[in-house]
GROMACS .gro file of C-alpha atoms in nm:
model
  403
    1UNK     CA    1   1.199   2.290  -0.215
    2UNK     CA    2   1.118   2.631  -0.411
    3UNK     CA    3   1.427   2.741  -0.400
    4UNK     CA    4   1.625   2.419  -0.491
    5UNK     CA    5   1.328   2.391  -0.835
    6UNK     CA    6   1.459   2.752  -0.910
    7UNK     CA    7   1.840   2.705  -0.905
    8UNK     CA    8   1.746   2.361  -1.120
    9UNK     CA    9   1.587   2.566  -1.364
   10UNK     CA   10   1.235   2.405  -1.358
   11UNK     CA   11   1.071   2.499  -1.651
   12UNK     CA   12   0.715   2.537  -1.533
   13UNK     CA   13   0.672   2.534  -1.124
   14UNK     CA   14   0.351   2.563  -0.908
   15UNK     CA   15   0.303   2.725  -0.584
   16UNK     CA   16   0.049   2.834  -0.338
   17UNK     CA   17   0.020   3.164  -0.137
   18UNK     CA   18  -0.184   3.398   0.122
   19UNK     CA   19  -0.012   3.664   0.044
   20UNK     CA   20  -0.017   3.772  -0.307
   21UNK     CA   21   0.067   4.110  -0.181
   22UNK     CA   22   0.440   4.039  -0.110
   23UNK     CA   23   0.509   3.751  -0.355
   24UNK     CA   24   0.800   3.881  -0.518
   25UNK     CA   25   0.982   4.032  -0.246
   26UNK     CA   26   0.964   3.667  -0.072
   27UNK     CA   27   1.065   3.497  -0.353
   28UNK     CA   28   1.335   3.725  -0.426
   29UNK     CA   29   1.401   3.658  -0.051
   30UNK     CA   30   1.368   3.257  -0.083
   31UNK     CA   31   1.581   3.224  -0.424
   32UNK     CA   32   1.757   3.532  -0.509
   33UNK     CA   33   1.626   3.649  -0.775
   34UNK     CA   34   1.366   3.922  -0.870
   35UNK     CA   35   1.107   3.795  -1.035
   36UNK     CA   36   0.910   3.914  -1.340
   37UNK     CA   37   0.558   3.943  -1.443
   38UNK     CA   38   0.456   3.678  -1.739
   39UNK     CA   39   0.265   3.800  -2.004
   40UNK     CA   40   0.129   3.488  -2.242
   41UNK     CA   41   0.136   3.759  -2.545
   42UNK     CA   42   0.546   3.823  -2.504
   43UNK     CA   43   0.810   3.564  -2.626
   44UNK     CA   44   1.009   3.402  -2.310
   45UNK     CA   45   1.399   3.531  -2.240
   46UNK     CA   46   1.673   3.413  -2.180
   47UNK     CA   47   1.751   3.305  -1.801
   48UNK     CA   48   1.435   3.519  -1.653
   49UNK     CA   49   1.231   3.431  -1.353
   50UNK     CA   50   0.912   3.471  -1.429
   51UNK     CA   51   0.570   3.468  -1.210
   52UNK     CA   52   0.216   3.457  -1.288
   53UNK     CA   53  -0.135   3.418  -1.112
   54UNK     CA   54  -0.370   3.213  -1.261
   55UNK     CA   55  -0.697   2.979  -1.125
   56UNK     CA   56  -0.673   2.735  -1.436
   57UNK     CA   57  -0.316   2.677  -1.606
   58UNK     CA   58  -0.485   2.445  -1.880
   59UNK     CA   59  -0.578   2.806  -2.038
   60UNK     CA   60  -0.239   2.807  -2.092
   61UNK     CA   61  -0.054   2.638  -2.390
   62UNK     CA   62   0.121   2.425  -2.137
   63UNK     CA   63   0.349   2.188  -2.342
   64UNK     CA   64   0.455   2.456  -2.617
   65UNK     CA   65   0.523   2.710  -2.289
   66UNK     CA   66   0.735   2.439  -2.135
   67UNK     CA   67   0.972   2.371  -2.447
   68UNK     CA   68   1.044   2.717  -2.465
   69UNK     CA   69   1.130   2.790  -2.081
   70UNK     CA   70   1.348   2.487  -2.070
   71UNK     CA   71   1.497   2.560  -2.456
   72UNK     CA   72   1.560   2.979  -2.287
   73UNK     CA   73   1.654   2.809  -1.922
   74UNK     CA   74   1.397   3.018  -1.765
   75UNK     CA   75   1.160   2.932  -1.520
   76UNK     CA   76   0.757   3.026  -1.445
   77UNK     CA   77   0.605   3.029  -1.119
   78UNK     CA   78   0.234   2.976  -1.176
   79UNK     CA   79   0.062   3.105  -0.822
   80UNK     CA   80  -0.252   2.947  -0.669
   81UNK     CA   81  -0.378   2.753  -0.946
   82UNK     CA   82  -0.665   2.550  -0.837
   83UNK     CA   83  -0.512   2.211  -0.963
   84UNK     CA   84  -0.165   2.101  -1.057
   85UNK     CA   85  -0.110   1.950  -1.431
   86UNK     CA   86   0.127   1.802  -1.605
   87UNK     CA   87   0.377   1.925  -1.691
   88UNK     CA   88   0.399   2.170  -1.296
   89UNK     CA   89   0.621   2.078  -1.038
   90UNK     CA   90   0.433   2.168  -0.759
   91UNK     CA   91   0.654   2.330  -0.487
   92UNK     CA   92   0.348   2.371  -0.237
   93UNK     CA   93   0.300   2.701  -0.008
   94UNK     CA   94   0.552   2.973  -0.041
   95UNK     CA   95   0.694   2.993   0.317
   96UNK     CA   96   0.766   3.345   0.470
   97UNK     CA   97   1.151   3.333   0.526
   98UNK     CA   98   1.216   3.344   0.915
   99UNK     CA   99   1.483   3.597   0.826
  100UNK     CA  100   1.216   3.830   0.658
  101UNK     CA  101   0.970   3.835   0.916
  102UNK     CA  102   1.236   3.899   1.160
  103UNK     CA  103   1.339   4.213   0.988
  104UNK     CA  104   0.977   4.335   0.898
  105UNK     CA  105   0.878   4.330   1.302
  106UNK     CA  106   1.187   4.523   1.388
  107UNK     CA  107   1.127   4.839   1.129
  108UNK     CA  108   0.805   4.839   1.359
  109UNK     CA  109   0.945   4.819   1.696
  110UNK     CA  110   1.311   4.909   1.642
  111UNK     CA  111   1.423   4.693   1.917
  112UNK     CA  112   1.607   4.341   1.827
  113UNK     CA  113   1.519   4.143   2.113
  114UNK     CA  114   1.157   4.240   2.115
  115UNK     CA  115   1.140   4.151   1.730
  116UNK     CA  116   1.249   3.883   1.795
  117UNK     CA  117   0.980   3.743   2.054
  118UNK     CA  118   0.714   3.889   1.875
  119UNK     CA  119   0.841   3.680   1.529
  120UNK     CA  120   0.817   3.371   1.712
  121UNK     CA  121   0.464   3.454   1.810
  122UNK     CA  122   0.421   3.487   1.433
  123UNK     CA  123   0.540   3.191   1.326
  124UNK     CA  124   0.364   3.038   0.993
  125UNK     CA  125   0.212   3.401   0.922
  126UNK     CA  126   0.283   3.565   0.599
  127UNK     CA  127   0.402   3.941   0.624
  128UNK     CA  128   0.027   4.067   0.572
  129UNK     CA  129  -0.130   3.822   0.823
  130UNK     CA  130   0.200   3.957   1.076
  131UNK     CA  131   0.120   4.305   0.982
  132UNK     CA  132  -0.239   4.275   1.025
  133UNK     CA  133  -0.232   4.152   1.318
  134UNK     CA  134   0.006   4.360   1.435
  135UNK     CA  135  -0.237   4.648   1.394
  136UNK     CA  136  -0.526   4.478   1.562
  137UNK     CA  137  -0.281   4.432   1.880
  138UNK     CA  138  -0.176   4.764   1.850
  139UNK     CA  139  -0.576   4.927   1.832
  140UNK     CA  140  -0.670   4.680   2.093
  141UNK     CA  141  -0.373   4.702   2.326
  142UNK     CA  142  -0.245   4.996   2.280
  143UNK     CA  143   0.102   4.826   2.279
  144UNK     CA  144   0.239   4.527   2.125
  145UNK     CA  145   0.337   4.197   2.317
  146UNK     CA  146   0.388   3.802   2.268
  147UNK     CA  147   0.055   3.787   2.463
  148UNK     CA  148  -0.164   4.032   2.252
  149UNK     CA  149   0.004   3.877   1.974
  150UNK     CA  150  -0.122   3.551   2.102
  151UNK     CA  151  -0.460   3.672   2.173
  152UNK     CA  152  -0.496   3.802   1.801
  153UNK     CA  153  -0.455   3.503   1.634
  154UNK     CA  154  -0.651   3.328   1.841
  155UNK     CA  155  -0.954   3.541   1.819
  156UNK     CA  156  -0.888   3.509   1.471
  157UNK     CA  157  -0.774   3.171   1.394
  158UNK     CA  158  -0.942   2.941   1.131
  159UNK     CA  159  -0.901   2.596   1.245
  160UNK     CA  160  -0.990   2.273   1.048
  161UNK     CA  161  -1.152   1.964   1.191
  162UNK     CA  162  -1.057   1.899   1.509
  163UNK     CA  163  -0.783   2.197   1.568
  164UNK     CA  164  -0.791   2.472   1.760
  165UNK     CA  165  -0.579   2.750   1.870
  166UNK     CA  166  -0.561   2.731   2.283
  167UNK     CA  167  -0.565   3.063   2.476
  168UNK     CA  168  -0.272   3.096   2.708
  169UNK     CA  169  -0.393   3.302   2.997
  170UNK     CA  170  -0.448   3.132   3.319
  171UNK     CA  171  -0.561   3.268   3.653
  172UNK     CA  172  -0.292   3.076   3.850
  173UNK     CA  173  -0.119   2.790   3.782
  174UNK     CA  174   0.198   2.650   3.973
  175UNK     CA  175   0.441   2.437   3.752
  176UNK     CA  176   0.581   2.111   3.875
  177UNK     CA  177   0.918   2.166   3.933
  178UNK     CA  178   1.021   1.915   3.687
  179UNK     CA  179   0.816   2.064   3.422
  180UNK     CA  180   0.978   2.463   3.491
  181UNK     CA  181   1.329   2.329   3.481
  182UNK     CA  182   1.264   2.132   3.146
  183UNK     CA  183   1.074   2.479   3.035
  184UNK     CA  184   1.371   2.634   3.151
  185UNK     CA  185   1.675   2.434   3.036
  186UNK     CA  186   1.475   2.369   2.695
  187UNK     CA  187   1.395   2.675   2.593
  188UNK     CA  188   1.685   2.788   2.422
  189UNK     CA  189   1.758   2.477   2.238
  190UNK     CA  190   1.374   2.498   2.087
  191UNK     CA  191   1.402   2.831   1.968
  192UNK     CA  192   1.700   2.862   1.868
  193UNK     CA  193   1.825   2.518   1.807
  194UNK     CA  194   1.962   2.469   1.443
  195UNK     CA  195   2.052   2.056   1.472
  196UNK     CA  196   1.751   1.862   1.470
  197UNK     CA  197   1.898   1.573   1.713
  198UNK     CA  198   1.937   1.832   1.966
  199UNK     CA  199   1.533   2.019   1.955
  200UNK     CA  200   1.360   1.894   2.211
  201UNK     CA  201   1.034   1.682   2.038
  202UNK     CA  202   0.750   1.677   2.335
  203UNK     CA  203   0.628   1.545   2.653
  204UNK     CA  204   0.376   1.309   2.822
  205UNK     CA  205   0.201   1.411   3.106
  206UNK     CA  206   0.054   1.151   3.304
  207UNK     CA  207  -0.238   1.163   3.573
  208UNK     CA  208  -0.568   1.164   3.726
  209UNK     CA  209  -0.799   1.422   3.591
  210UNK     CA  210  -0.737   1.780   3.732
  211UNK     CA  211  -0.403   1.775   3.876
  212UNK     CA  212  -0.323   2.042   3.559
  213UNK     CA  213  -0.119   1.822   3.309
  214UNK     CA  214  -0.354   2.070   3.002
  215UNK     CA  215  -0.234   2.335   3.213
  216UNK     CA  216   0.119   2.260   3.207
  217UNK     CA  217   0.080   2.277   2.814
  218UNK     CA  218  -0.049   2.653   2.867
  219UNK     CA  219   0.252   2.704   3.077
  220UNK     CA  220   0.485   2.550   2.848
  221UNK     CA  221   0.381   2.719   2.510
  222UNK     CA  222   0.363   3.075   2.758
  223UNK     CA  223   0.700   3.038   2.872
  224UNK     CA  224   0.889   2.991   2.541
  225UNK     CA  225   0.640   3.251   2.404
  226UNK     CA  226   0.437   3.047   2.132
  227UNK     CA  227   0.145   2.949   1.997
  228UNK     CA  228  -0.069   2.615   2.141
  229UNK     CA  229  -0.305   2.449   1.971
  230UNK     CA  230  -0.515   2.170   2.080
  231UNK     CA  231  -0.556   1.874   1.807
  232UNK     CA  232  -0.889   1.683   1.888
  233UNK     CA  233  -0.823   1.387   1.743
  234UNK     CA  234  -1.154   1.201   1.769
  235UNK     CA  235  -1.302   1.533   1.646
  236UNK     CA  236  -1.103   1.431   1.293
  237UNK     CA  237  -1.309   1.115   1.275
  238UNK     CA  238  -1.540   1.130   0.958
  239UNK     CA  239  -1.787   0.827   0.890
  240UNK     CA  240  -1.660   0.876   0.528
  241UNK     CA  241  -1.386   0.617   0.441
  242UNK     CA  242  -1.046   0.768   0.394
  243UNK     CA  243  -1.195   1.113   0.530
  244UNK     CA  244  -1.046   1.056   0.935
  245UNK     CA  245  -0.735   1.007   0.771
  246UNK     CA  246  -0.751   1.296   0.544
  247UNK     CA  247  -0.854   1.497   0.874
  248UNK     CA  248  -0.527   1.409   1.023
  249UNK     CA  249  -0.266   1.452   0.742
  250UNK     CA  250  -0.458   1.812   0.741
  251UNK     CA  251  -0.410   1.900   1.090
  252UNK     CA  252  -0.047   1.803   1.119
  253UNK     CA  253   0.063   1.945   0.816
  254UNK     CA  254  -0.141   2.285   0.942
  255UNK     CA  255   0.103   2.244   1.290
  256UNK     CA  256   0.357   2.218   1.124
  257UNK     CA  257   0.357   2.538   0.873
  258UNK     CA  258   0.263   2.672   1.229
  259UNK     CA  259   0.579   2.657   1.395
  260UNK     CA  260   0.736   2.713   1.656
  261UNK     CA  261   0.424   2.600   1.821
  262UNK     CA  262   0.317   2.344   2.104
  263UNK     CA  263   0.099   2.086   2.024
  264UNK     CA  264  -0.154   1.999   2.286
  265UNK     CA  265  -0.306   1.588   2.205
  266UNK     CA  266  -0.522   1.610   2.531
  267UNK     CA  267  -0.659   1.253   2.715
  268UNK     CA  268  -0.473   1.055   2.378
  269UNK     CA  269  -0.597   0.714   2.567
  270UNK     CA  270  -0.977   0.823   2.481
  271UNK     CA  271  -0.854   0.707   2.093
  272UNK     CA  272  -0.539   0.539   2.119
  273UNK     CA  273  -0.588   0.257   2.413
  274UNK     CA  274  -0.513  -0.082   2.384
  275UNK     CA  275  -0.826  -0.200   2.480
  276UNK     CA  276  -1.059  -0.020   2.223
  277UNK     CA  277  -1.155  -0.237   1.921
  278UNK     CA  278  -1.191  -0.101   1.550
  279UNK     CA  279  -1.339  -0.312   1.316
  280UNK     CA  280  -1.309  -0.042   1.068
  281UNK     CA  281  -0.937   0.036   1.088
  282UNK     CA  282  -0.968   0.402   1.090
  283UNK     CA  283  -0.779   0.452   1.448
  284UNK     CA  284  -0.528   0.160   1.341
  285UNK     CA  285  -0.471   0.429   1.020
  286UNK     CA  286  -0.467   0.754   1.220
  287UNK     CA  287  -0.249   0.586   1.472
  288UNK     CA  288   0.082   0.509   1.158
  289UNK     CA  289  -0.010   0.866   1.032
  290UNK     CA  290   0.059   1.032   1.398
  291UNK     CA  291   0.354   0.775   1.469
  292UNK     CA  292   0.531   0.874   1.179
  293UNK     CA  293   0.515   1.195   1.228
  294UNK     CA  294   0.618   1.211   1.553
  295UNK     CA  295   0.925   1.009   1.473
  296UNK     CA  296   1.017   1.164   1.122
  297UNK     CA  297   0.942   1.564   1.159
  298UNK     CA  298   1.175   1.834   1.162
  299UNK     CA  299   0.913   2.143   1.200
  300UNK     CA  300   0.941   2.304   1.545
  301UNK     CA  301   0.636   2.193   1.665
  302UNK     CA  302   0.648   2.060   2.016
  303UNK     CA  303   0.387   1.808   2.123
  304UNK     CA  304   0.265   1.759   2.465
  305UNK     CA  305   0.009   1.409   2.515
  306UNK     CA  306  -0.174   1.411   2.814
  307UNK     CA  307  -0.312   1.104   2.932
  308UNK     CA  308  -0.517   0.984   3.269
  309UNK     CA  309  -0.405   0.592   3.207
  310UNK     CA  310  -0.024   0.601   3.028
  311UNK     CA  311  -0.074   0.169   3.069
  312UNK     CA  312  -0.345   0.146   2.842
  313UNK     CA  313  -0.147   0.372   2.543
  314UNK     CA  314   0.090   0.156   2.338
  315UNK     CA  315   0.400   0.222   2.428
  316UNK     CA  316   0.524   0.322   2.071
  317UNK     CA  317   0.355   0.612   2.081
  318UNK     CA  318   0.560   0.770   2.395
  319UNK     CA  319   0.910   0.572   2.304
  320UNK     CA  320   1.199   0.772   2.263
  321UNK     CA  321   1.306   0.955   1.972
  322UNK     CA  322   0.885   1.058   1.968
  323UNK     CA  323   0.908   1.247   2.256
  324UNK     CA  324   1.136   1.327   2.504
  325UNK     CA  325   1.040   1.196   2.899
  326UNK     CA  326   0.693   1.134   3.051
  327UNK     CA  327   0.609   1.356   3.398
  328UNK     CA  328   0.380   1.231   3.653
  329UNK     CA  329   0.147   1.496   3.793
  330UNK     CA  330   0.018   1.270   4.108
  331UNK     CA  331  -0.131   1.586   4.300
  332UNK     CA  332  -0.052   1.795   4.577
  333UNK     CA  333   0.033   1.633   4.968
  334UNK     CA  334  -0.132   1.801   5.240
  335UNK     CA  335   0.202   1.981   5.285
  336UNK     CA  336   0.209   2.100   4.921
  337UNK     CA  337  -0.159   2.196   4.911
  338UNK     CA  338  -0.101   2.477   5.184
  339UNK     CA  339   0.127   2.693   4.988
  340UNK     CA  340  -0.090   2.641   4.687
  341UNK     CA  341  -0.403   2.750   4.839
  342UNK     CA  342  -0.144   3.051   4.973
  343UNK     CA  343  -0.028   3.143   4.635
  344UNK     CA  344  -0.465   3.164   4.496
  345UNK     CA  345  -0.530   3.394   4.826
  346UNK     CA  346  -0.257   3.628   4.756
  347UNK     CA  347  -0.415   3.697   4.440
  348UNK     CA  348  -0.739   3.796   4.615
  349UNK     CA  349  -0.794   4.158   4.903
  350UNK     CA  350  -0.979   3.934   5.098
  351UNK     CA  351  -0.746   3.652   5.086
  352UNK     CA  352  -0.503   3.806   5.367
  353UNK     CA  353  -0.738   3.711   5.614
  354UNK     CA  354  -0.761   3.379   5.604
  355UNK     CA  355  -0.599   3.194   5.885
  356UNK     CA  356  -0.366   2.889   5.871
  357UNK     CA  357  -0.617   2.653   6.115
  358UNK     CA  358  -0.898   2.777   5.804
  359UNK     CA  359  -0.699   2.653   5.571
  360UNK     CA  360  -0.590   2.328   5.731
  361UNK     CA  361  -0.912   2.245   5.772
  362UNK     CA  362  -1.071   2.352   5.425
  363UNK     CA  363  -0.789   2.144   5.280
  364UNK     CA  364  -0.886   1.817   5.507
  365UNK     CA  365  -1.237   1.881   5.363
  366UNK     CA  366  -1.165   1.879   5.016
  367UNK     CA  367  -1.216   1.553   4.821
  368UNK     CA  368  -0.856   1.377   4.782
  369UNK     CA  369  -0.767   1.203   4.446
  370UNK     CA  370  -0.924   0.848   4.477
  371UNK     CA  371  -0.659   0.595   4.611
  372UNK     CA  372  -0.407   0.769   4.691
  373UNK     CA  373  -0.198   0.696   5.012
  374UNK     CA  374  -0.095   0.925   5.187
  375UNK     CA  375  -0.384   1.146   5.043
  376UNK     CA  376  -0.288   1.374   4.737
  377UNK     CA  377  -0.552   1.643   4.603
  378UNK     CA  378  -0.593   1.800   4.247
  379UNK     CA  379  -0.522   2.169   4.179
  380UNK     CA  380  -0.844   2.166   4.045
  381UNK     CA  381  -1.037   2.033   4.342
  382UNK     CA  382  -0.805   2.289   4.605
  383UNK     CA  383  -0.840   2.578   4.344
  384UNK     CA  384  -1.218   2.517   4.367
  385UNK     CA  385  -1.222   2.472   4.742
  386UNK     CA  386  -1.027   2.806   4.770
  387UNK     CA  387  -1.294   3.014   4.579
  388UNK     CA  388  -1.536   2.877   4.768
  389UNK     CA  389  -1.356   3.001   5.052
  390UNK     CA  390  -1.290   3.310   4.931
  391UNK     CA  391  -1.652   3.389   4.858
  392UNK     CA  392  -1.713   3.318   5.235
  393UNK     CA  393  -1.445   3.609   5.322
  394UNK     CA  394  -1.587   3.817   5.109
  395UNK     CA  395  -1.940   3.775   5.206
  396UNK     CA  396  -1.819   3.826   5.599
  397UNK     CA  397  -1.659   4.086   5.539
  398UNK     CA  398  -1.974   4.275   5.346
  399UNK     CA  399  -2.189   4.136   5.648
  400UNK     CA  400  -1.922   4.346   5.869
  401UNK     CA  401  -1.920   4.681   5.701
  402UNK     CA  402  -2.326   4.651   5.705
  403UNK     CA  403  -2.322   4.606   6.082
   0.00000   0.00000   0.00000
């Protein structure tokens, strides 16, 4: 929108930044032309650019100032004022061209591919917050990757009511292999993707509890190399009227100058079932808000429900063209579970001891998912089984090198 208010030759235009620092070289990046300092004391040129910073434009003789841009066909950018007057267009937050930050990460790691991962970890940063962050990685890490990226803005992210920025690391986690061959086959398209119709949009995952659907978010946003951030969307509610709604429009306009991201709307039947009543018709509001989004954005933000009941959601929320296929995560067989429990032990010294007929018969003893026939088990209840088996190695084999 900035750029299509310059080449109209807006008279008066109002924008918002973090990075003051950089201004002009983005907007000489965003509209192609160099910008030049306004000073209220000079008479306006012809066909100039100009930019100024100012808290309260009504200082300003607004009206007369106007008249004279559009009489010259020149154009000032007034940058973070605190409220836009008539007669401002207001072009909202100066975006940091992908191209730019692409090209600022490689003169620091002179190597295309790499810049290019790293970027995408960067997504919705300006160039200080990117190069900030980049030294923090670099001080703390010693090296710079997707992941220390990832951890840096984390550590340092300033989330609004009821969003958070989800760290990725996971002690072990073993994708369905539905969910790694849409990871797979997906990626590309995400990332890269320039026709809308074509980027994939977001998942359901549905469940019992602990059979790692919030998980399979983490693996998701790890594989493609981007942020996740969880939106708690009964954390937005605000016994103020209007303010729940407010919350919302907040949050997914924050997600979406945040892209390429994942999206992470965890246990969505807590707020959005059928059943639930709401005399007030805050949830009935929130509910249009997040449909419509889902439906009509183009940001690169991909959204992953979970959900331990998908019958008691309505089904417009899930419908195609919102997101793009529900997956069932029903649990582990018996035959399943013993690789799993495998794949935790290898990560362990201790863990090469165990014998099959021990593991059989720790995996009969732990709690199956309730009603499930044949019996199924959670990750969560085998990966908590196998520590507890793993603590009994360990304390054997201490007991041994005693004796």
């Amino acid at each position: 929108m900035l750029k299509l208010a310059v080449q109209a030759q807006l008279p008066m235009i109002a924008v918002t930044t973090r990075d003051t620092l950089n201004l002009p070289d983005v907007l000489q990046e965003i509209t192609g032309r160099a910008p030049v300092r306004y000073l209220p004391n000079k008479s306006v040129e012809q066909d100039t650019l100009y930019i100024f910073t100012i808290e309260d434009p009504t200082k300003l003789p607004l009206l007369e100032l106007y008249k004279n841009l559009l009489a010259r066909e020149s154009t000032l950018i007034l940058v973070n004022p605190k409220k836009v007057v008539e007669p401002l267009f207001d072009a909202g937050e100066v975006p940091t061209p992908k191209k730019m930050m692409l090209k600022f990460v490689n003169s620091v790691v002179d190597n295309l591919p790499k810049s290019a991962a790293l970027s995408r970890g960067l997504g919705g940063c300006t160039l200080k917050e990117a190069s900030d962050y980049m030294r923090l990685t670099m001080a703390r890490d010693n090296s710079l990757t997707v992941q220390g990226i990832g951890e840096t803005r984390r550590s340092s992210f300033q989330g609004s009511s009821g969003l958070t920025q989800v760290d990725l690391r996971q002690d072990f986690y073993d994708p369905p292999e539905y969910l790694s061959t849409f990871a797979h086959a997906e990626k590309g398209f995400f990332l890269e993707g320039k026709d809308h119709r074509l980027i994939p949009r977001g998942l359901l995952f549905d469940g019992p509890p602990g059979t790692g659907k919030t998980a399979g978010a983490r693996y998701l946003a790890e594989q493609w190399g981007i942020p996740l951030y969880r939106v708690d969307i009964a954390g937005t509610k605000n016994k103020y009227v209007g303010q729940s709604e407010a919350n919302m429009l907040t949050n997914l306009a924050r997600l979406d100058h945040e892209e390429p991201c994942v999206a992470l709307l965890d246990e969505v039947e807590k707020v959005f079932s059928t059943s639930q009543g709401d005399s007030s018709g805050t949830t009935s509001s929130m509910l249009s808000q997040l449909l419509w989004w889902l439906a009509e954005r183009r940001s690169k933000v991909f959204v992953v429900m979970t959900t331990n009941n998908a019958q008691a959601l309505p089904k417009e929320l899930y419908r195609e063209g919102r997101i793009d296929a529900s997956m069932w995560f029903g649990g582990l067989t018996g035959e399943e579970a013993l690789p799993f429990v495998q794949a935790i032990l290898k990560t362990f010294s201790v863990g090469k001891k165990a014998k099959l007929t021990q593991l059989a018969d720790m995996i009969q003893k732990t709690p199956a998912i309730a009603g499930t026939q044949p019996m199924r088990y959670s990750q969560a209840a085998l990966t908590k089984a196998t520590y507890a088996f793993v603590k009994g190695l360990t304390k054997q084999a201490l007991s041994e090198q005693d004796a």
